[in-house]
Short mmCIF file of C-alpha atoms in Angstrom, two decimals:
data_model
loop_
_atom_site.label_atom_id
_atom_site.label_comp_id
_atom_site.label_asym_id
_atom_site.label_seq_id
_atom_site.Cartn_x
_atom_site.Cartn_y
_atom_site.Cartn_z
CA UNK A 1 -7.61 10.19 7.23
CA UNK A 2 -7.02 6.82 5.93
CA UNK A 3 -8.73 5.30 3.03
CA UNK A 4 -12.04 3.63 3.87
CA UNK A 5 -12.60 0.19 2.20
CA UNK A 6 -16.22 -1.93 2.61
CA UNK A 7 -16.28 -5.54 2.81
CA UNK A 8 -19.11 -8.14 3.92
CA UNK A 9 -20.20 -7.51 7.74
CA UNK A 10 -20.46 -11.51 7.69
CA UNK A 11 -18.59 -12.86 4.62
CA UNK A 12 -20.68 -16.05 2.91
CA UNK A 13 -17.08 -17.68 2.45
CA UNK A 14 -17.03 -17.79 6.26
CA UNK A 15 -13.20 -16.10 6.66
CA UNK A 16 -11.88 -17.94 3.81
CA UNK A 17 -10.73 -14.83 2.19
CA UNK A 18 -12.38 -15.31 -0.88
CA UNK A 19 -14.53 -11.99 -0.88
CA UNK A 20 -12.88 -9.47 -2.61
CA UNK A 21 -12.46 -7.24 -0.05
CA UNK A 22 -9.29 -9.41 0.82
CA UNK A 23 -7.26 -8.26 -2.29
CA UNK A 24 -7.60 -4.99 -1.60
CA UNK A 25 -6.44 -5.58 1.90
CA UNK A 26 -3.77 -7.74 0.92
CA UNK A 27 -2.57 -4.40 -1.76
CA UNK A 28 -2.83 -2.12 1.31
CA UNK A 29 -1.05 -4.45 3.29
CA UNK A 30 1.96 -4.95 0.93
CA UNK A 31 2.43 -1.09 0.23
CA UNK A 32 1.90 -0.32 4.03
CA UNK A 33 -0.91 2.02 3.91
CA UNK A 34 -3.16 1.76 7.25
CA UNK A 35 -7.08 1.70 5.95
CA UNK A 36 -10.19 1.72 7.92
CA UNK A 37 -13.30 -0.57 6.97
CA UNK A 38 -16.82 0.03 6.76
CA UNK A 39 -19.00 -3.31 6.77
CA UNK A 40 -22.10 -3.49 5.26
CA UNK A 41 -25.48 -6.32 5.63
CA UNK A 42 -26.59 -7.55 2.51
CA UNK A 43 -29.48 -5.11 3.07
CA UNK A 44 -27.47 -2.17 3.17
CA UNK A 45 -25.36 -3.71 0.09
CA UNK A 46 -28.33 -2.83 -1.88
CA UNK A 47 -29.53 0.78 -0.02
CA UNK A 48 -29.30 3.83 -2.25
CA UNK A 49 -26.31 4.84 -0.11
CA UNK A 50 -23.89 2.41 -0.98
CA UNK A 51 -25.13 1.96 -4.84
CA UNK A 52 -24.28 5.77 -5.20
CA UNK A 53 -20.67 4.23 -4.40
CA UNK A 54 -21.08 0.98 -6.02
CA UNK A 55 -23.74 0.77 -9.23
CA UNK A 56 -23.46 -2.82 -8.90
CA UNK A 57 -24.40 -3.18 -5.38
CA UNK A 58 -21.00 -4.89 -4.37
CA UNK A 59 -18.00 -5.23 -2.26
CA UNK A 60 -15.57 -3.73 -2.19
CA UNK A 61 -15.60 -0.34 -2.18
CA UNK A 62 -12.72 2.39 -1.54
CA UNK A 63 -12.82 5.66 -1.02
CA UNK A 64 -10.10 8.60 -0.53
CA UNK A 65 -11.49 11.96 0.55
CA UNK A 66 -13.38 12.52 -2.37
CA UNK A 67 -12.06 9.73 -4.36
CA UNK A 68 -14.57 7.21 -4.55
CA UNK A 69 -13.92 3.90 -6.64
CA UNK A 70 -15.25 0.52 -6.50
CA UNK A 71 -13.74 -3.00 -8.11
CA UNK A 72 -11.39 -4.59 -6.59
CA UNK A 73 -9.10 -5.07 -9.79
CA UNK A 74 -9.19 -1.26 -10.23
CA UNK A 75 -8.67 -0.79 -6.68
CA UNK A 76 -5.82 -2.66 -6.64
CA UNK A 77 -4.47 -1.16 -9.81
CA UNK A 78 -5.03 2.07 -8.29
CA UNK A 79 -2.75 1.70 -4.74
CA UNK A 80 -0.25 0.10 -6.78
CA UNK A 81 0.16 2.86 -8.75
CA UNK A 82 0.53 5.90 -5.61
CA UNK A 83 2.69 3.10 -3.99
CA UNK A 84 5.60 1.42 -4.86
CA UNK A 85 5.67 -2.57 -3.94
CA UNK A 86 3.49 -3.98 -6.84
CA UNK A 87 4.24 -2.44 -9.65
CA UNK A 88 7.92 -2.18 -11.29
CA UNK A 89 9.33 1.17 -12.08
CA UNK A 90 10.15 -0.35 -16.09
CA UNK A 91 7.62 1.00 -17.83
CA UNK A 92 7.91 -2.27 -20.10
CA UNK A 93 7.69 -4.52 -17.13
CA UNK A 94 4.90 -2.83 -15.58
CA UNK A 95 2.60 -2.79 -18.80
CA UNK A 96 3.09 -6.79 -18.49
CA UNK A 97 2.37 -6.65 -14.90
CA UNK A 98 -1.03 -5.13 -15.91
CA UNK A 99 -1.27 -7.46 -18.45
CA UNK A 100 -1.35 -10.26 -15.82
CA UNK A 101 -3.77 -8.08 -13.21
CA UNK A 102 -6.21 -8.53 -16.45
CA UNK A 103 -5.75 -12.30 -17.25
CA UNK A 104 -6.02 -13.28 -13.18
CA UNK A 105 -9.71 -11.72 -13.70
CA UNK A 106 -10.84 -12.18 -17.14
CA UNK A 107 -9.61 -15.14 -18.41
CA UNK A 108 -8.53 -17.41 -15.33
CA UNK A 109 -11.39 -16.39 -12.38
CA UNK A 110 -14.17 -16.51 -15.32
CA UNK A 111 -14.19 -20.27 -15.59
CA UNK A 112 -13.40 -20.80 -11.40
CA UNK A 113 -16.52 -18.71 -10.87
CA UNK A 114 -19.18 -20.63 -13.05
CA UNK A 115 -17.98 -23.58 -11.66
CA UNK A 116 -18.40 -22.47 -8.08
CA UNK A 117 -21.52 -20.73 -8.82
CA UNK A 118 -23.08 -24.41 -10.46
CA UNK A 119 -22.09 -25.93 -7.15
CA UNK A 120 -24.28 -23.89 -4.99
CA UNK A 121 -27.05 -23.46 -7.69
CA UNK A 122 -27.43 -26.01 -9.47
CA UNK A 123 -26.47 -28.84 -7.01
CA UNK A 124 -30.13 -30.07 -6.88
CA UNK A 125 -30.08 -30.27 -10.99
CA UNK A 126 -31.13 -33.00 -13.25
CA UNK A 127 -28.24 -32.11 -15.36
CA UNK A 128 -25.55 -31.44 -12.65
CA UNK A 129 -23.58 -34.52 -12.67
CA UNK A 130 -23.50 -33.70 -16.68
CA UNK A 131 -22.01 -30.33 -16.43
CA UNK A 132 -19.69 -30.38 -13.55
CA UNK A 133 -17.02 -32.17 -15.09
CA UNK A 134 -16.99 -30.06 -18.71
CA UNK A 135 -17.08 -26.86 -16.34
CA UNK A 136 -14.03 -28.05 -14.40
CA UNK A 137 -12.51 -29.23 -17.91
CA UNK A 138 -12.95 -25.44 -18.75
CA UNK A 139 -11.11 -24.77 -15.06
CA UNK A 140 -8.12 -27.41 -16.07
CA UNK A 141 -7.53 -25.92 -19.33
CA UNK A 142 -6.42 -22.22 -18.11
CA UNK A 143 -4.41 -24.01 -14.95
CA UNK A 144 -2.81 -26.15 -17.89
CA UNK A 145 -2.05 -22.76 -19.91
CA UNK A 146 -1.07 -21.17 -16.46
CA UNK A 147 1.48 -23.92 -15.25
CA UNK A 148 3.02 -24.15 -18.65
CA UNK A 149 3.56 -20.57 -18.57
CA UNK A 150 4.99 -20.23 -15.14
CA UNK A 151 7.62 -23.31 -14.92
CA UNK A 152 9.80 -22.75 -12.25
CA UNK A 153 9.59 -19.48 -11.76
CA UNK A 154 8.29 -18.14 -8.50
CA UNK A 155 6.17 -15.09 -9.67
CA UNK A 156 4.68 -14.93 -13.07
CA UNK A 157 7.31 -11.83 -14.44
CA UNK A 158 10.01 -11.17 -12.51
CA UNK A 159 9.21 -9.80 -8.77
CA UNK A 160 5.80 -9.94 -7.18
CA UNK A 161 3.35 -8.06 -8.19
CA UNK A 162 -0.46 -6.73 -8.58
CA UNK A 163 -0.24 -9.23 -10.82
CA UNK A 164 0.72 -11.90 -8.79
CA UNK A 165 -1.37 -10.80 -6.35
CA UNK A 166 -5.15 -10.98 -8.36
CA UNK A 167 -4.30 -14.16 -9.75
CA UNK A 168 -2.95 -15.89 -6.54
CA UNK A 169 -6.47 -14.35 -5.05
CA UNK A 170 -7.97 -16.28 -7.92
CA UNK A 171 -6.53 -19.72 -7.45
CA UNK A 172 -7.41 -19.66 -3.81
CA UNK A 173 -11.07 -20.33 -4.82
CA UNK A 174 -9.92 -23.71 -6.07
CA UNK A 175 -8.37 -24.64 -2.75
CA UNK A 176 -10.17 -27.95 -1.41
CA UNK A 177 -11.47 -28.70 -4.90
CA UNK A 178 -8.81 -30.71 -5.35
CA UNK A 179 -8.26 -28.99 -9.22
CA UNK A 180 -5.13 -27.57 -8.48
CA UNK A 181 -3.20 -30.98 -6.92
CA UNK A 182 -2.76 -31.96 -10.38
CA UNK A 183 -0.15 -28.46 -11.23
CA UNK A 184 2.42 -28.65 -8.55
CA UNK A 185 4.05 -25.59 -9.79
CA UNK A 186 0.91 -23.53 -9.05
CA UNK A 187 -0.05 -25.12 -5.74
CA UNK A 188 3.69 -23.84 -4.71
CA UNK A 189 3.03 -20.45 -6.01
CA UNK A 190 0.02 -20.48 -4.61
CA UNK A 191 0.98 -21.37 -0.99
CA UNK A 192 4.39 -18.74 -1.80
CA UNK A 193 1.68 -15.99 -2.31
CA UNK A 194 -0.17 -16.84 1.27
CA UNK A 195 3.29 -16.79 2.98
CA UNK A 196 3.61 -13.16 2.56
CA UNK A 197 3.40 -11.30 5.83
CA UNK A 198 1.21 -9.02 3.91
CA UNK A 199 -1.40 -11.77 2.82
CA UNK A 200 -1.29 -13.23 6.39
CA UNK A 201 -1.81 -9.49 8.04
CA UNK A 202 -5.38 -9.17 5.41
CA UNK A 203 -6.23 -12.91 5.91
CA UNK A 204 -5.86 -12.33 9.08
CA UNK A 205 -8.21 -9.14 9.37
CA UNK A 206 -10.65 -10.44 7.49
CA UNK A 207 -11.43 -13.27 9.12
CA UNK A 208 -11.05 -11.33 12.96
CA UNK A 209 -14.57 -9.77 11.14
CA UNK A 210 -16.07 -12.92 10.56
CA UNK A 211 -15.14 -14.24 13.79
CA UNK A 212 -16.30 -11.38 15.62
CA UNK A 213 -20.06 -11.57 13.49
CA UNK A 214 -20.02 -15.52 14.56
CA UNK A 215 -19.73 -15.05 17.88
CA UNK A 216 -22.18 -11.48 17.82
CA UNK A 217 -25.08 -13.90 15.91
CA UNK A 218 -24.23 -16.91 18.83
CA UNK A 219 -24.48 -14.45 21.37
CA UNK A 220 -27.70 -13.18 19.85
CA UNK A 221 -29.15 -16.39 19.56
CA UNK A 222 -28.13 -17.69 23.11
CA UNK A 223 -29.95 -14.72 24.40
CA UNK A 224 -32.88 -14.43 22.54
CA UNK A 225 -35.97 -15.98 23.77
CA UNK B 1 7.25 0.46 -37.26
CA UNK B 2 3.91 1.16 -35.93
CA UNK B 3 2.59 -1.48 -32.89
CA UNK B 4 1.39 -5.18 -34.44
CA UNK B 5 -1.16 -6.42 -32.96
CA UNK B 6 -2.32 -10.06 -33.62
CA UNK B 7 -6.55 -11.26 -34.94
CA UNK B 8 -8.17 -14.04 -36.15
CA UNK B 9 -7.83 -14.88 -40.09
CA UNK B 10 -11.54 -15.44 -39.92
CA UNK B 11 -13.30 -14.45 -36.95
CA UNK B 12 -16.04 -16.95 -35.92
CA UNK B 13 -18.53 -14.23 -35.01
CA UNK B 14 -18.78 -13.08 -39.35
CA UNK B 15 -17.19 -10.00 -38.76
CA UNK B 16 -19.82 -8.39 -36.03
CA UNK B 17 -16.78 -6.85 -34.58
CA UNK B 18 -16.94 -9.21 -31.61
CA UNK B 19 -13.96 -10.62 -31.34
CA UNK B 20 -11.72 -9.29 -29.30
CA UNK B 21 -8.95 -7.30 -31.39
CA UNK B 22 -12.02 -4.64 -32.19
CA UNK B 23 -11.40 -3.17 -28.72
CA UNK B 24 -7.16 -2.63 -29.42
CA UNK B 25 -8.39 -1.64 -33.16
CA UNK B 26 -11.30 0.79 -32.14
CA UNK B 27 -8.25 2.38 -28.99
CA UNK B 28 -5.73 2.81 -31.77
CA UNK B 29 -8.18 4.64 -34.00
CA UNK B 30 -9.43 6.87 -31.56
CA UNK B 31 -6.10 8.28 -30.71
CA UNK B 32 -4.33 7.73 -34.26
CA UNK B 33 -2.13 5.71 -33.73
CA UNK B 34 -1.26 3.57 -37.02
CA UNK B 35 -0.77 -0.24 -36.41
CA UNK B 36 0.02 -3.21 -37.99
CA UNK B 37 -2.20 -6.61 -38.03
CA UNK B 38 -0.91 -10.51 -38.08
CA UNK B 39 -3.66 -12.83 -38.72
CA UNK B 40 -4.04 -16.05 -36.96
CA UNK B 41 -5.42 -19.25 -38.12
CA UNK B 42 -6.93 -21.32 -35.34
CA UNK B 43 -3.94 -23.61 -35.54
CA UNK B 44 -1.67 -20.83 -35.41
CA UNK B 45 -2.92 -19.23 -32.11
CA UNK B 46 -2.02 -22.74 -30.63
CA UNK B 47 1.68 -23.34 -32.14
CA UNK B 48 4.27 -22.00 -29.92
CA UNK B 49 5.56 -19.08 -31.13
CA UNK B 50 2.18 -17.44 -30.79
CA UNK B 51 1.88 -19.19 -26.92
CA UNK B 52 5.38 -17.42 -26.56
CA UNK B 53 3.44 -14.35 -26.87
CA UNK B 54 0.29 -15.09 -25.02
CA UNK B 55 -0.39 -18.18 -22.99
CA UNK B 56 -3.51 -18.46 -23.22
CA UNK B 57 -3.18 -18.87 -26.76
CA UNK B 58 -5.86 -16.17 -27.96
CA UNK B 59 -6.25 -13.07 -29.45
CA UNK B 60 -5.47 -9.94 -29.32
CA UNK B 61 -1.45 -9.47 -28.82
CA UNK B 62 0.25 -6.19 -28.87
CA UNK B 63 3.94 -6.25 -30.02
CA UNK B 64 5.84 -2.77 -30.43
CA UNK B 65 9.31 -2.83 -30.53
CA UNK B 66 10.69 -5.29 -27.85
CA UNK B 67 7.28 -4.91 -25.61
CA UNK B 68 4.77 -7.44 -25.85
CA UNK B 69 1.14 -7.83 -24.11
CA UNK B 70 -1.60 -10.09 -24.35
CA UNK B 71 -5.28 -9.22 -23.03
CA UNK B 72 -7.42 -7.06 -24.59
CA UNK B 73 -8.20 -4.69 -21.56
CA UNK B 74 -4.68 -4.36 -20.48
CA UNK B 75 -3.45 -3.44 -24.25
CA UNK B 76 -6.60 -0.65 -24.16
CA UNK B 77 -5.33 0.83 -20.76
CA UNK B 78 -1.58 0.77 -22.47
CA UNK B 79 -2.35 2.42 -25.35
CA UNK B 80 -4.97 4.97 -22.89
CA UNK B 81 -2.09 5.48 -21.12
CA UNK B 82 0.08 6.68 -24.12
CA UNK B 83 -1.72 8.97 -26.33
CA UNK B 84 -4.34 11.58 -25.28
CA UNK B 85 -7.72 10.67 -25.59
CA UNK B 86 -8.75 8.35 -23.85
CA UNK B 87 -8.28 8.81 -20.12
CA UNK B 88 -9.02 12.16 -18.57
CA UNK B 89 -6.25 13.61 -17.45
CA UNK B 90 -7.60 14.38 -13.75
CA UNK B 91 -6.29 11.62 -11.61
CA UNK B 92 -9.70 11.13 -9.84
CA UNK B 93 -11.24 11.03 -13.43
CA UNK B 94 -8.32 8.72 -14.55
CA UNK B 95 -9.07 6.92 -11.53
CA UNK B 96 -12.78 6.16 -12.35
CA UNK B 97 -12.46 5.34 -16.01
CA UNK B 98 -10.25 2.75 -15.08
CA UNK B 99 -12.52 1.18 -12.94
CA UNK B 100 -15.42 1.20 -15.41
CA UNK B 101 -12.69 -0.64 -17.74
CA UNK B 102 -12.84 -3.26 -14.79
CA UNK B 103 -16.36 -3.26 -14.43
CA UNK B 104 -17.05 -3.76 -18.12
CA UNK B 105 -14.62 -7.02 -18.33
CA UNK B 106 -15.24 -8.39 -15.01
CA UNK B 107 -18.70 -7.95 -13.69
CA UNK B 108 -21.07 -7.15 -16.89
CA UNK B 109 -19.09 -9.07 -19.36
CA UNK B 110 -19.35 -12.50 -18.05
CA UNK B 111 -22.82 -13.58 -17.33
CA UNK B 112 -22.84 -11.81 -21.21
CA UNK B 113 -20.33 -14.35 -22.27
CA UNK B 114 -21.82 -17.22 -20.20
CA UNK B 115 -25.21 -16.65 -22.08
CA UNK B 116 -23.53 -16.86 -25.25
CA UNK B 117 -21.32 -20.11 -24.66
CA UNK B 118 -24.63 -22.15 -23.10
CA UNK B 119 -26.24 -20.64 -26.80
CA UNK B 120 -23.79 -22.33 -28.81
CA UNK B 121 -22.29 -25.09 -26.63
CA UNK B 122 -25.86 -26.41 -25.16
CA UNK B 123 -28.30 -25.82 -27.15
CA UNK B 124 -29.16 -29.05 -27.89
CA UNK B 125 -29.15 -30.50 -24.08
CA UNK B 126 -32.32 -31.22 -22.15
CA UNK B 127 -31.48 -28.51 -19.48
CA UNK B 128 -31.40 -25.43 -21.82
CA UNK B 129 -34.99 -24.45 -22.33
CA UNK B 130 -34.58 -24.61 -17.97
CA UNK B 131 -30.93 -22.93 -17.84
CA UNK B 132 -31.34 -20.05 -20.64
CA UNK B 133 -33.83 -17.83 -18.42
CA UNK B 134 -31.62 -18.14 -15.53
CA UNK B 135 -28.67 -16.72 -17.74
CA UNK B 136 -31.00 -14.26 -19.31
CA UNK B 137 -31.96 -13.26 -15.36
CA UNK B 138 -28.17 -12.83 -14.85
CA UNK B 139 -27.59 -10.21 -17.98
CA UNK B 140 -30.76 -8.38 -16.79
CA UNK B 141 -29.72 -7.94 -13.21
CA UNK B 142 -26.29 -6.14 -14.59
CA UNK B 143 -28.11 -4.47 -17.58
CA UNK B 144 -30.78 -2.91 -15.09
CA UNK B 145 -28.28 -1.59 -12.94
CA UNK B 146 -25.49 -0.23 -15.37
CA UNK B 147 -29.19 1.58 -16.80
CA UNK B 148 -29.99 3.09 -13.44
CA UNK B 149 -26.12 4.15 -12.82
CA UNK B 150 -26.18 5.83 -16.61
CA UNK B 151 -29.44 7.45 -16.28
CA UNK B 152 -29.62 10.16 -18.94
CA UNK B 153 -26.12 10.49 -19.45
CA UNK B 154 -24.26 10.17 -22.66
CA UNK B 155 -21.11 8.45 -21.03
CA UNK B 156 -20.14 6.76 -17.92
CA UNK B 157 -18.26 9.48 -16.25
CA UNK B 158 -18.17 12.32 -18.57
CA UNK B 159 -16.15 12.43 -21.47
CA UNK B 160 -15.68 9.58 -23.17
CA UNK B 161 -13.12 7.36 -22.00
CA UNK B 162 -11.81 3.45 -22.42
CA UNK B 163 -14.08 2.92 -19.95
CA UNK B 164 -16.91 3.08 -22.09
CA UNK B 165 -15.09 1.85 -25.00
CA UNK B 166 -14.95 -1.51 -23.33
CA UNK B 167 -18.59 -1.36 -22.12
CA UNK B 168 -19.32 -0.33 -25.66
CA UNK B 169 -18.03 -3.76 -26.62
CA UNK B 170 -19.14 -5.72 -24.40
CA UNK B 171 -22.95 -4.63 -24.44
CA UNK B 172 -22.35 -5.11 -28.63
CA UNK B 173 -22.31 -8.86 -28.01
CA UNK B 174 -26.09 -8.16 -26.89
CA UNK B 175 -27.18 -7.27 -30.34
CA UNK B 176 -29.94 -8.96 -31.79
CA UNK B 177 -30.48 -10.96 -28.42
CA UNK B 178 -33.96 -9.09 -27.46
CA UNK B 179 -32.03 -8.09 -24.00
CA UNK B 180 -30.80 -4.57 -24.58
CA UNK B 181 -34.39 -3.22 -25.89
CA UNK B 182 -35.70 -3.17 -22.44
CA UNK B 183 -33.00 -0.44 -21.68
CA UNK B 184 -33.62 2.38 -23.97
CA UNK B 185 -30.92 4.34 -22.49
CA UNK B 186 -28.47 1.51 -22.80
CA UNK B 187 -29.71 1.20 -26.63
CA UNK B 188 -28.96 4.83 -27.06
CA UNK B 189 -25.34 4.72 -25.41
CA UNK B 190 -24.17 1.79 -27.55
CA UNK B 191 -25.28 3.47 -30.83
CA UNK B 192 -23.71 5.99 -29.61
CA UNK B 193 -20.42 4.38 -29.45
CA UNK B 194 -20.90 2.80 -32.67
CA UNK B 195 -21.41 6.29 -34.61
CA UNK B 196 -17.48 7.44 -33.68
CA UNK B 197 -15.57 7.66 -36.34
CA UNK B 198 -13.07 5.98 -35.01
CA UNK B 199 -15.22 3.12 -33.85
CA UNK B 200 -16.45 3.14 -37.54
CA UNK B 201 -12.66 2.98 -39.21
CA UNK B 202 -11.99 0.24 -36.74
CA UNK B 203 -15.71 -2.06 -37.20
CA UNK B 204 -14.52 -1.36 -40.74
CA UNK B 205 -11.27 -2.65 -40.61
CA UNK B 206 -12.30 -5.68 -39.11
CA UNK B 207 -14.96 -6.32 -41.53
CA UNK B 208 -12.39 -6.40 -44.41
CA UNK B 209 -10.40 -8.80 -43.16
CA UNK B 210 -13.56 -11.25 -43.01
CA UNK B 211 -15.17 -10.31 -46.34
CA UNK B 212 -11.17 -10.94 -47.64
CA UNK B 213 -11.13 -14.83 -45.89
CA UNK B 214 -14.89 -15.66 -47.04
CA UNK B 215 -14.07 -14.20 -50.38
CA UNK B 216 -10.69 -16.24 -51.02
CA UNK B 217 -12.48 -19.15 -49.24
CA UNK B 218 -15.07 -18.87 -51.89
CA UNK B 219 -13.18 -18.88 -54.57
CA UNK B 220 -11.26 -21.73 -53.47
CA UNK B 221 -14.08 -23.57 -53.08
CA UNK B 222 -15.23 -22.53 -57.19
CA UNK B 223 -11.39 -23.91 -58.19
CA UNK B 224 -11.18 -27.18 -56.01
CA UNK B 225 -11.94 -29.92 -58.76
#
């Protein structure tokens, strides 16, 4: 039996591939392992069932027979390392590889994700207008450290990997916000990462689900009284 | 030569063992593994040679022999990886402490750290008496559910592992904050962490280096004209 991964039965990103369910498609993807998906209502996200799997009442989780794990940087970390295609065999380069799977989550999604979160919170705020621009300050300053670091290099050591892969994951978020025009290097990397056949094969699933839920709830909606 | 790893010359949280290198100190003591420390003056982490090492220009970095990492969670699973003691050696085990290391950095960590930076960076704005609930809501929500997962356990999955070494941490930014009192159980698991010896040798360690800055600081101070 394949692995079983959950992800939003109607993702609040509407297909944009931002839930995190799309990394750990994209890692499956790249190391060719065929997965099934269980999709869950943000009712059952919360149900005793899937908390036993997930203490935090999140997407996504991933289980193997009786393997049962849950966020999506440990996920990822996991496949890459039964698979080869995103980690390197050098033990040396691999422990940097990691090193990057940590910085796309701690230190560069930290800052993207406060100031997406004040956008649809805090919108309505006295004090918006105030903090917007010192939260995407906070945003520019790790692109800054990110684009210096990178140059011309296509991938941020050596080959792709899981590293590559979280943090291109991360800088998706900031597509449309018009943050990451100003870092050429990292809109190219960026765009190299979604040119994968891999990332277009999960992009592509993912949003076939939200699709599918759109045109369920229209359906619904068109029928019901 | 034992590993170097890199701290601040005077940590801005007083030596609470907040700052970041406590986690690579704390994994080195608990598997014995000597090391070596380079402290860092603010301008220092900033200059180039120390950017050469980590682009973000923080702290911790791990240098031993010609391999060197930045990050404080990827250094942990390195050095977990290494030396006995810190992972279990079942895969599925393995597999499961590693994901608590993610869930520790990436989902309870940050509305921790967010708390913390609105403390000290907005104190003083008309919004905070508004915002600092909301924040305090956030910490709660991941506090009450990492207390329902841990129940009456002593660790997060069995034995102890780096998992809980980097919850440990994190949930030690909590102290004195009021929060963690309403979790007895989550009271109880971070003083449990904090009675390891190794934990101790480590907090300890850290400590010195302080008292050794304020001290010379002092004394500078008595011998300036």
């Amino acid at each position: 039996m394949p692995p079983t991964m959950t992800a939003f039965e109607r993702s609040p990103d509407g297909g944009r591939g931002l839930a995190r369910d799309m990394r750990v498609r994209w890692a499956l993807e790249e190391v060719g392992q065929p997965y099934d998906v269980r999709l869950l209502s943000f009712e059952a996200m919360k149900a005793p069932a899937h908390l036993a799997l997930h203490p935090f009442g999140q997407i996504p989780t991933y289980e193997d027979g009786d393997l049962a794990l849950f966020e999506s940087g440990a996920i990822v970390l996991h496949i890459a390392e039964r698979h080869a295609g995103l980690l390197p065999d050098d033990a040396k380069a691999r422990a940097r590889a990691i090193t990057w799977m940590f910085a796309a989550l701690t230190t560069v999604e930290p800052p993207i994700v406060e100031r997406e979160m004040a956008r649809i919170l805090e919108r309505d705020e006295a004090w918006y207008d105030q903090r917007l621009p010192r939260l995407e300050d906070g945003v520019r300053k790790r692109l800054g450290e990110l684009s210096a670091f990178l140059g011309e290099a296509d991938w941020l050591d050596g080959a792709f990997s899981a590293g590559d892969l979280l943090m291109v994951t991360v800088l998706l978020r900031l597509k449309g916000s018009g943050l990451l025009e100003d870092y050429p290097n990292l809109s190219a990397y960026l765009a190299r990462g979604e040119t994968r056949p891999a990332y277009k094969r999960a992009f592509d699933a993912q949003l076939a689900v939200f699709t599918a839920a759109s045109r369920q709830s229209s359906s619904t909606a068109v029928n019901s009284p």
